[in-house]
Every structure is written in structure tokens, then in C-alpha cells.
């Protein structure tokens, strides 16, 4: 079951959006989980989705960063301290993505609670990518491992291992969910290989606003030509834009991609000056569709990204439609509410 925190307007208010529950048969609010239920707190929506797939109806998963919010600059409200202090397992990406949340978790976690940094534990410092919006001089590696489904498989493995450790009674249930999720992630990887190979070789180049494809691109033979957003998440300078325009013209990049979370007029300007098509709908960490929709999952996020990206670069994304985007557990209703 999943609860998500909507932090809307009221700075101190934690609004627990009503959640599904297949297991609440005592008529209480779904937010009052049965005593002994494993409580898992997560940060960005892709990680929340991975955790909820494994947790199913046996653990309570609460996402902390509302979808559509900039996770790089997210500051948890003071009231999040209480939520973190109740958690048995706190799952963050790490790699310096959610530092204020991680600090709050370290300061408030109860004794015996586990903080799991799935990104930090998935790659070694030698594998860190420093690039356009994440220069080495800034000291923060590019944290976006999750567009790469092979790395996300490791996120799932780490989360599964901790859930089993903290709640051994439900181990076989978590094992079954994890096995199904792993199969679906492998299928996602396979079909991503298939659809990316339909893109003409000279078009396998990405220019995006937000710099979130660094670990995806090499896996599928793509090159990230540039990311437009500077390291401070402000707008790029005129000279940065001018040099990117030159590069896009030189490389004959057919399309440039904006994202839902970071709208910017600059992309339209770059598109006008280069003749590239501007596609503004790529998603970095906000899941497509509404809660309960089949696409509202990590896998749905990546499937939708392929449907947007591949045709814009001259390829055919139809093979991605065979990937199952649904949550893997079948013993309860799908989570009802995510804050949008
Ligand atoms: Zn990001």
C-alpha cells in the first residue's frame, strides 16, 4: 500500500492523501496501518514506485517528494521529521540528490531504522558521471541512475533485501513481487534496446533541458550532446545558449527535449534557431497518468519516455508496447493517490 505526502500550501501541514488498502478490514482510515506493518519512506517517485511494487499490501510506502516538484532543490517541511521518525526503512537515491531530506532522516530516524541510499550503493565512485549540469567542480555526481533499467534492477534488489530483513514474516510475499518486477525490468531493458536500434545511427544524440540521461545513453549507444540546465538550476547564460546552438547545428540533432518538471522558453528559442523539433514532454521523475492508471509506475515512466523520444529521433517505438507497466502485486487495489 502506498501513501503519499501532499505538501500543498500549508508549510507545516502534512496532508496524507487517502491511500488504498486491501488489508484494512477494520474500518479505520487507511493511513492507520495495522500494528507491526513495515513503514517505508521514499523520496522521488521512481523509487517510490519500485518500493511499492515490492511492498504490495504488506508494507506501507510513503513518498516524500511530491511528483512534479524539483527533487534537486526539495526541502522537506519541518513536519516531515515526524514521518521520518516513524519509518522502519528510509529509501533515498543518494549521490547527493536529496541532501536536506537525508540529513533530516539521519537526525530523526528511530533506533533500528535503516537508511538505504540505493544510488550510492549501486555504482562506485569510479562510475560517477560528472557532466553538463553536474560538473566535477560542483562535487555532486549526476544522480539520475534510474532511467537505466539495469541500474534500477539493483535498486529493486537492494530494497527487496532490506524489506525481507526488516519484515521476515512476509519474506515470501516480497520475494514473489521482486521476482515479477525483475522480469518486467528485464523486459523493459530488452525492448528499450529494440526501439533505440530503430533510430538511425546519426540521430542517436540527445539534447535535453534537464540532465537526466547520462547513465541511460551509453547503455543504448546514444550520446548526450548537451543538457541545457546549468548546475545551479537557473537559466543558462546567453553565451552558453549560443554555443549549444552551434553544436546542435553542427551535429544535425533532429529534436531537442524539454521536460515536464522544468518548463523553459529557451528550448523553443534554440529550436527556432537550429531547426530542430522541440518536444517538451519528457519526464525525469514524475510518473505519467493518474494514480491507479497502468502507466503510473516507474516502468510506465520509461515506456512513455520512449514513446516520446524515439519517434522524434526518427525511430519506431512500437516494440515498447509489449512491456507490462502495471504494479506487480495482485492481492489488493492499486494505490489510489499520488500528489500531482
Ligand atoms: Zn533530476
Short mmCIF file of C-alpha atoms and ligand atoms in Angstrom, two decimals:
data_model
loop_
_atom_site.label_atom_id
_atom_site.label_comp_id
_atom_site.label_asym_id
_atom_site.label_seq_id
_atom_site.Cartn_x
_atom_site.Cartn_y
_atom_site.Cartn_z
CA UNK A 1 0.00 0.00 0.00
CA UNK A 2 1.18 3.48 -0.66
CA UNK A 3 0.61 6.78 0.98
CA UNK A 4 1.92 9.94 -0.44
CA UNK A 5 2.55 13.18 1.15
CA UNK A 6 0.97 16.20 -0.45
CA UNK A 7 2.76 19.27 0.73
CA UNK A 8 0.47 21.90 -0.59
CA UNK A 9 0.34 25.49 0.50
CA UNK A 10 0.50 24.91 4.23
CA UNK A 11 4.17 24.73 5.13
CA UNK A 12 3.72 22.78 8.33
CA UNK A 13 0.93 20.57 7.20
CA UNK A 14 1.48 17.04 6.17
CA UNK A 15 -1.58 16.05 4.29
CA UNK A 16 -1.85 12.34 3.98
CA UNK A 17 -3.76 11.72 0.84
CA UNK A 18 -6.06 8.81 1.27
CA UNK A 19 -4.47 5.61 0.19
CA UNK A 20 -5.63 2.30 -0.93
CA UNK A 21 -5.70 -0.59 1.28
CA UNK A 22 -6.66 -4.09 0.59
CA UNK A 23 -5.79 -5.16 4.09
CA UNK A 24 -7.71 -2.69 6.23
CA UNK A 25 -10.74 -4.65 7.16
CA UNK A 26 -11.36 -2.96 10.47
CA UNK A 27 -12.93 0.17 9.02
CA UNK A 28 -10.17 2.50 10.15
CA UNK A 29 -8.60 5.09 7.89
CA UNK A 30 -6.09 3.54 5.52
CA UNK A 31 -3.38 5.75 6.99
CA UNK A 32 -3.68 3.83 10.24
CA UNK A 33 -1.77 0.77 9.21
CA UNK A 34 -2.14 -2.36 11.32
CA UNK A 35 0.37 -2.51 14.15
CA UNK A 36 3.57 -4.14 13.06
CA UNK A 37 3.24 -3.07 9.41
CA UNK A 38 6.62 -2.19 7.96
CA UNK A 39 6.80 1.55 7.28
CA UNK A 40 8.87 2.61 4.30
CA UNK A 41 9.57 6.24 3.40
CA UNK A 42 10.90 7.07 -0.06
CA UNK A 43 11.85 10.26 -1.90
CA UNK A 44 11.46 10.56 -5.70
CA UNK A 45 8.53 8.87 -7.48
CA UNK A 46 10.57 6.27 -9.45
CA UNK A 47 11.98 4.95 -6.16
CA UNK A 48 8.55 5.12 -4.54
CA UNK A 49 7.20 3.02 -7.40
CA UNK A 50 9.95 0.41 -7.08
CA UNK A 51 9.30 0.17 -3.33
CA UNK A 52 5.54 -0.09 -3.73
CA UNK A 53 5.88 -2.88 -6.27
CA UNK A 54 7.79 -4.98 -3.74
CA UNK A 55 5.79 -3.83 -0.70
CA UNK A 56 2.41 -4.58 -2.24
CA UNK A 57 -0.16 -4.72 0.56
CA UNK A 58 2.27 -5.84 3.27
CA UNK A 59 4.31 -2.69 3.86
CA UNK A 60 3.24 0.92 3.91
CA UNK A 61 5.15 3.10 1.45
CA UNK A 62 5.09 6.88 1.78
CA UNK A 63 6.60 9.11 -0.90
CA UNK A 64 8.07 12.29 0.47
CA UNK A 65 8.73 14.39 -2.64
CA UNK A 66 5.52 15.25 -4.48
CA UNK A 67 5.56 14.43 -8.16
CA UNK A 68 6.31 17.37 -10.39
CA UNK A 69 8.49 19.04 -7.76
CA UNK A 70 12.15 19.64 -8.36
CA UNK A 71 13.83 16.90 -6.34
CA UNK A 72 17.23 18.61 -6.62
CA UNK A 73 16.15 21.63 -4.61
CA UNK A 74 13.46 19.96 -2.46
CA UNK A 75 13.46 20.98 1.19
CA UNK A 76 11.31 18.74 3.41
CA UNK A 77 8.85 20.66 5.60
CA UNK A 78 9.58 20.52 9.35
CA UNK A 79 6.60 18.19 9.78
CA UNK A 80 8.37 15.55 7.64
CA UNK A 81 10.61 14.89 10.66
CA UNK A 82 7.74 13.09 12.38
CA UNK A 83 7.03 10.93 9.33
CA UNK A 84 10.71 10.04 9.08
CA UNK A 85 10.87 9.22 12.79
CA UNK A 86 8.12 6.61 12.36
CA UNK A 87 9.84 4.84 9.46
CA UNK A 88 11.47 1.42 9.64
CA UNK A 89 13.13 1.88 6.26
CA UNK A 90 14.03 5.17 4.57
CA UNK A 91 14.99 4.80 0.92
CA UNK A 92 16.73 7.69 -0.81
CA UNK A 93 18.60 7.86 -4.11
CA UNK A 94 21.68 9.36 -2.51
CA UNK A 95 24.55 10.55 -4.71
CA UNK A 96 23.83 13.90 -3.08
CA UNK A 97 20.38 14.26 -4.68
CA UNK A 98 18.25 14.70 -1.56
CA UNK A 99 20.71 16.07 0.99
CA UNK A 100 18.25 18.06 3.18
CA UNK A 101 15.93 15.03 3.36
CA UNK A 102 18.81 12.68 4.14
CA UNK A 103 20.06 14.99 6.90
CA UNK A 104 16.56 15.16 8.40
CA UNK A 105 16.30 11.38 8.21
CA UNK A 106 19.65 10.88 9.95
CA UNK A 107 18.67 13.31 12.71
CA UNK A 108 15.20 11.87 13.30
CA UNK A 109 15.26 8.16 12.49
CA UNK A 110 14.27 5.83 15.28
CA UNK A 111 16.69 3.36 16.70
CA UNK A 112 16.98 0.31 14.45
CA UNK A 113 15.61 2.11 11.39
CA UNK A 114 17.61 1.67 8.20
CA UNK A 115 18.56 4.41 5.76
CA UNK A 116 19.21 2.91 2.34
CA UNK A 117 20.92 5.01 -0.36
CA UNK A 118 20.10 2.94 -3.42
CA UNK A 119 22.01 5.06 -5.93
CA UNK A 120 25.11 5.36 -3.79
CA UNK A 121 25.12 1.58 -3.29
CA UNK A 122 24.57 0.79 -6.97
CA UNK A 123 27.64 2.40 -8.53
CA UNK A 124 31.19 3.01 -7.38
CA UNK A 125 32.82 6.46 -7.35
CA UNK A 126 34.76 5.41 -10.47
CA UNK A 127 31.42 5.08 -12.27
CA UNK A 128 30.13 8.51 -11.25
CA UNK A 129 29.30 10.72 -14.20
CA UNK A 130 30.10 14.39 -13.98
CA UNK A 131 28.76 16.33 -16.91
CA UNK A 132 26.83 19.39 -18.08
CA UNK A 133 24.63 20.21 -15.08
CA UNK A 134 26.77 18.16 -12.68
CA UNK A 135 30.36 19.36 -13.19
CA UNK A 136 33.07 17.68 -11.15
CA UNK A 137 33.92 21.07 -9.67
CA UNK A 138 30.48 21.13 -8.02
CA UNK A 139 31.24 17.87 -6.20
CA UNK A 140 27.85 16.32 -6.98
CA UNK A 141 27.74 13.46 -9.49
CA UNK A 142 24.84 13.12 -11.87
CA UNK A 143 22.39 11.23 -9.63
CA UNK A 144 19.95 10.01 -12.33
CA UNK A 145 20.69 6.30 -12.39
CA UNK A 146 17.04 5.25 -12.69
CA UNK A 147 16.47 5.89 -16.43
CA UNK A 148 18.87 2.93 -16.86
CA UNK A 149 16.72 -0.16 -16.09
CA UNK A 150 19.75 -2.31 -15.31
CA UNK A 151 20.72 0.07 -12.52
CA UNK A 152 17.10 0.28 -11.37
CA UNK A 153 17.10 -3.51 -11.13
CA UNK A 154 19.77 -3.08 -8.50
CA UNK A 155 17.60 -0.50 -6.68
CA UNK A 156 14.87 -3.15 -6.56
CA UNK A 157 17.31 -5.78 -5.33
CA UNK A 158 18.53 -3.54 -2.50
CA UNK A 159 15.01 -2.52 -1.43
CA UNK A 160 13.83 -6.15 -1.53
CA UNK A 161 16.76 -7.29 0.58
CA UNK A 162 16.04 -4.69 3.28
CA UNK A 163 12.29 -5.37 3.36
CA UNK A 164 12.95 -9.08 3.85
CA UNK A 165 15.46 -8.34 6.59
CA UNK A 166 13.14 -5.97 8.46
CA UNK A 167 9.95 -7.98 7.95
CA UNK A 168 10.96 -11.65 7.59
CA UNK A 169 7.38 -12.83 8.23
CA UNK A 170 6.37 -11.52 4.81
CA UNK A 171 9.56 -12.58 3.05
CA UNK A 172 7.97 -14.98 0.58
CA UNK A 173 5.46 -12.31 -0.43
CA UNK A 174 8.24 -9.77 -1.08
CA UNK A 175 10.25 -12.45 -2.91
CA UNK A 176 7.37 -13.10 -5.30
CA UNK A 177 6.80 -9.40 -6.03
CA UNK A 178 10.50 -8.81 -6.53
CA UNK A 179 10.78 -11.74 -8.94
CA UNK A 180 7.93 -10.38 -11.08
CA UNK A 181 9.33 -6.87 -11.01
CA UNK A 182 12.77 -8.13 -12.03
CA UNK A 183 11.24 -9.93 -15.02
CA UNK A 184 9.41 -6.75 -16.07
CA UNK A 185 12.55 -4.63 -15.70
CA UNK A 186 14.49 -7.08 -17.86
CA UNK A 187 11.77 -6.89 -20.49
CA UNK A 188 11.90 -3.07 -20.33
CA UNK A 189 15.65 -3.21 -20.96
CA UNK A 190 15.23 -5.63 -23.90
CA UNK A 191 12.52 -3.55 -25.54
CA UNK A 192 14.47 -0.34 -24.98
CA UNK A 193 17.32 -1.98 -26.86
CA UNK A 194 14.91 -2.87 -29.66
CA UNK A 195 13.37 0.59 -30.02
CA UNK A 196 16.62 2.53 -29.70
CA UNK A 197 18.10 0.43 -32.51
CA UNK A 198 15.36 1.67 -34.86
CA UNK A 199 16.74 5.21 -34.53
CA UNK A 200 19.08 5.99 -37.46
CA UNK A 201 22.61 5.90 -36.13
CA UNK A 202 23.34 9.55 -36.93
CA UNK A 203 20.32 10.57 -34.85
CA UNK A 204 21.33 8.79 -31.64
CA UNK A 205 22.08 12.09 -29.96
CA UNK A 206 20.31 13.72 -27.06
CA UNK A 207 19.93 17.33 -26.15
CA UNK A 208 17.69 17.71 -23.13
CA UNK A 209 16.84 20.51 -20.78
CA UNK A 210 17.30 18.52 -17.57
CA UNK A 211 20.45 16.40 -17.42
CA UNK A 212 18.92 13.04 -16.57
CA UNK A 213 20.02 10.67 -19.36
CA UNK A 214 23.73 10.30 -18.57
CA UNK A 215 23.52 6.64 -17.42
CA UNK A 216 20.88 5.65 -19.97
CA UNK A 217 22.66 6.90 -23.10
CA UNK A 218 25.78 4.70 -23.10
CA UNK A 219 23.71 1.57 -22.48
CA UNK A 220 21.83 2.07 -25.77
CA UNK A 221 24.53 3.62 -27.92
CA UNK A 222 23.39 7.21 -27.57
CA UNK A 223 25.46 10.32 -26.90
CA UNK A 224 24.29 13.14 -24.70
CA UNK A 225 25.37 16.18 -26.72
CA UNK A 226 24.31 18.60 -24.05
CA UNK A 227 21.97 19.43 -21.24
CA UNK A 228 20.78 22.99 -21.09
CA UNK A 229 20.10 23.46 -17.40
CA UNK A 230 23.15 24.87 -15.59
CA UNK A 231 24.46 23.41 -12.34
CA UNK A 232 22.60 25.98 -10.21
CA UNK A 233 19.26 25.06 -11.87
CA UNK A 234 18.84 28.64 -13.07
CA UNK A 235 18.57 29.51 -16.76
CA UNK A 236 21.69 29.24 -18.95
CA UNK A 237 23.59 32.34 -19.99
CA UNK A 238 23.33 33.79 -23.49
CA UNK A 239 26.81 32.53 -24.38
CA UNK A 240 26.01 29.00 -23.17
CA UNK A 241 22.88 29.01 -25.31
CA UNK A 242 24.81 30.32 -28.32
CA UNK A 243 27.44 27.58 -28.11
CA UNK A 244 24.78 24.92 -27.74
CA UNK A 245 23.01 26.28 -30.83
CA UNK A 246 26.26 25.97 -32.79
CA UNK A 247 26.73 22.42 -31.59
CA UNK A 248 23.17 21.36 -32.40
CA UNK A 249 23.57 22.74 -35.94
CA UNK A 250 26.94 21.07 -36.39
CA UNK A 251 25.73 17.69 -35.10
CA UNK A 252 22.43 17.98 -37.01
CA UNK A 253 20.43 17.00 -33.92
CA UNK A 254 16.87 16.35 -35.14
CA UNK A 255 14.99 17.01 -31.89
CA UNK A 256 15.58 18.60 -28.53
CA UNK A 257 13.70 17.64 -25.41
CA UNK A 258 12.20 19.66 -22.63
CA UNK A 259 10.72 18.18 -19.52
CA UNK A 260 7.51 18.43 -17.58
CA UNK A 261 9.10 19.49 -14.32
CA UNK A 262 11.35 22.18 -15.78
CA UNK A 263 9.46 24.28 -18.34
CA UNK A 264 11.76 26.69 -20.17
CA UNK A 265 11.27 29.13 -23.04
CA UNK A 266 14.88 28.75 -24.01
CA UNK A 267 14.29 25.41 -25.70
CA UNK A 268 11.79 26.96 -28.09
CA UNK A 269 14.32 29.66 -28.89
CA UNK A 270 17.03 27.05 -29.53
CA UNK A 271 14.63 25.04 -31.71
CA UNK A 272 13.71 28.13 -33.75
CA UNK A 273 17.35 28.96 -34.36
CA UNK A 274 18.53 25.44 -35.17
CA UNK A 275 15.55 23.98 -37.00
CA UNK A 276 15.41 21.08 -34.51
CA UNK A 277 11.99 19.91 -33.38
CA UNK A 278 11.16 20.90 -29.84
CA UNK A 279 9.49 18.15 -27.82
CA UNK A 280 8.51 19.37 -24.38
CA UNK A 281 7.08 16.31 -22.68
CA UNK A 282 9.98 14.16 -21.48
CA UNK A 283 9.70 13.06 -17.87
CA UNK A 284 12.53 12.74 -15.40
CA UNK A 285 10.83 11.63 -12.24
CA UNK A 286 7.11 12.40 -12.39
CA UNK A 287 5.09 9.34 -13.34
CA UNK A 288 2.64 9.57 -16.25
CA UNK A 289 -1.11 9.25 -15.85
CA UNK A 290 -3.10 9.35 -12.67
CA UNK A 291 -2.86 7.08 -9.62
CA UNK A 292 -4.31 3.70 -10.42
CA UNK A 293 -3.54 4.04 -14.14
CA UNK A 294 -1.46 1.24 -15.62
CA UNK A 295 1.15 3.76 -16.72
CA UNK A 296 1.55 5.31 -13.28
CA UNK A 297 4.70 3.38 -12.38
CA UNK A 298 8.45 3.55 -12.87
CA UNK A 299 8.17 1.25 -15.88
CA UNK A 300 5.30 3.37 -17.23
CA UNK A 301 7.51 6.43 -16.92
CA UNK A 302 10.24 4.90 -19.07
CA UNK A 303 7.80 3.41 -21.60
CA UNK A 304 6.20 6.83 -22.03
CA UNK A 305 9.62 8.45 -22.44
CA UNK A 306 10.43 6.01 -25.26
CA UNK A 307 7.11 6.78 -26.96
CA UNK A 308 8.03 10.47 -26.90
CA UNK A 309 11.74 10.27 -27.66
CA UNK A 310 12.09 7.53 -30.27
CA UNK A 311 9.69 8.83 -32.99
CA UNK A 312 11.09 12.37 -32.58
CA UNK A 313 14.53 10.99 -33.50
CA UNK A 314 13.22 9.06 -36.50
CA UNK A 315 12.72 5.64 -34.89
CA UNK A 316 9.79 3.34 -34.20
CA UNK A 317 8.74 2.89 -30.55
CA UNK A 318 6.04 0.28 -31.11
CA UNK A 319 8.08 -2.59 -29.60
CA UNK A 320 7.93 -0.84 -26.22
CA UNK A 321 4.18 -1.50 -26.08
CA UNK A 322 4.80 -5.13 -25.09
CA UNK A 323 6.27 -4.06 -21.73
CA UNK A 324 3.97 -4.55 -18.75
CA UNK A 325 3.77 -1.24 -16.87
CA UNK A 326 1.35 -2.33 -14.14
CA UNK A 327 2.23 -2.81 -10.49
CA UNK A 328 3.18 -6.45 -9.96
CA UNK A 329 1.11 -7.41 -6.92
CA UNK A 330 -2.40 -8.65 -7.39
CA UNK A 331 -3.73 -9.08 -3.84
CA UNK A 332 -5.15 -5.60 -3.40
CA UNK A 333 -6.28 -2.49 -5.23
CA UNK A 334 -3.69 -0.23 -6.82
CA UNK A 335 -2.56 2.73 -4.80
CA UNK A 336 -5.18 5.41 -5.03
CA UNK A 337 -3.45 8.73 -4.58
CA UNK A 338 -0.24 10.36 -5.54
CA UNK A 339 0.10 14.12 -5.12
CA UNK A 340 0.45 15.70 -8.54
ZN1 LIG B 1 16.57 15.36 -11.88
#
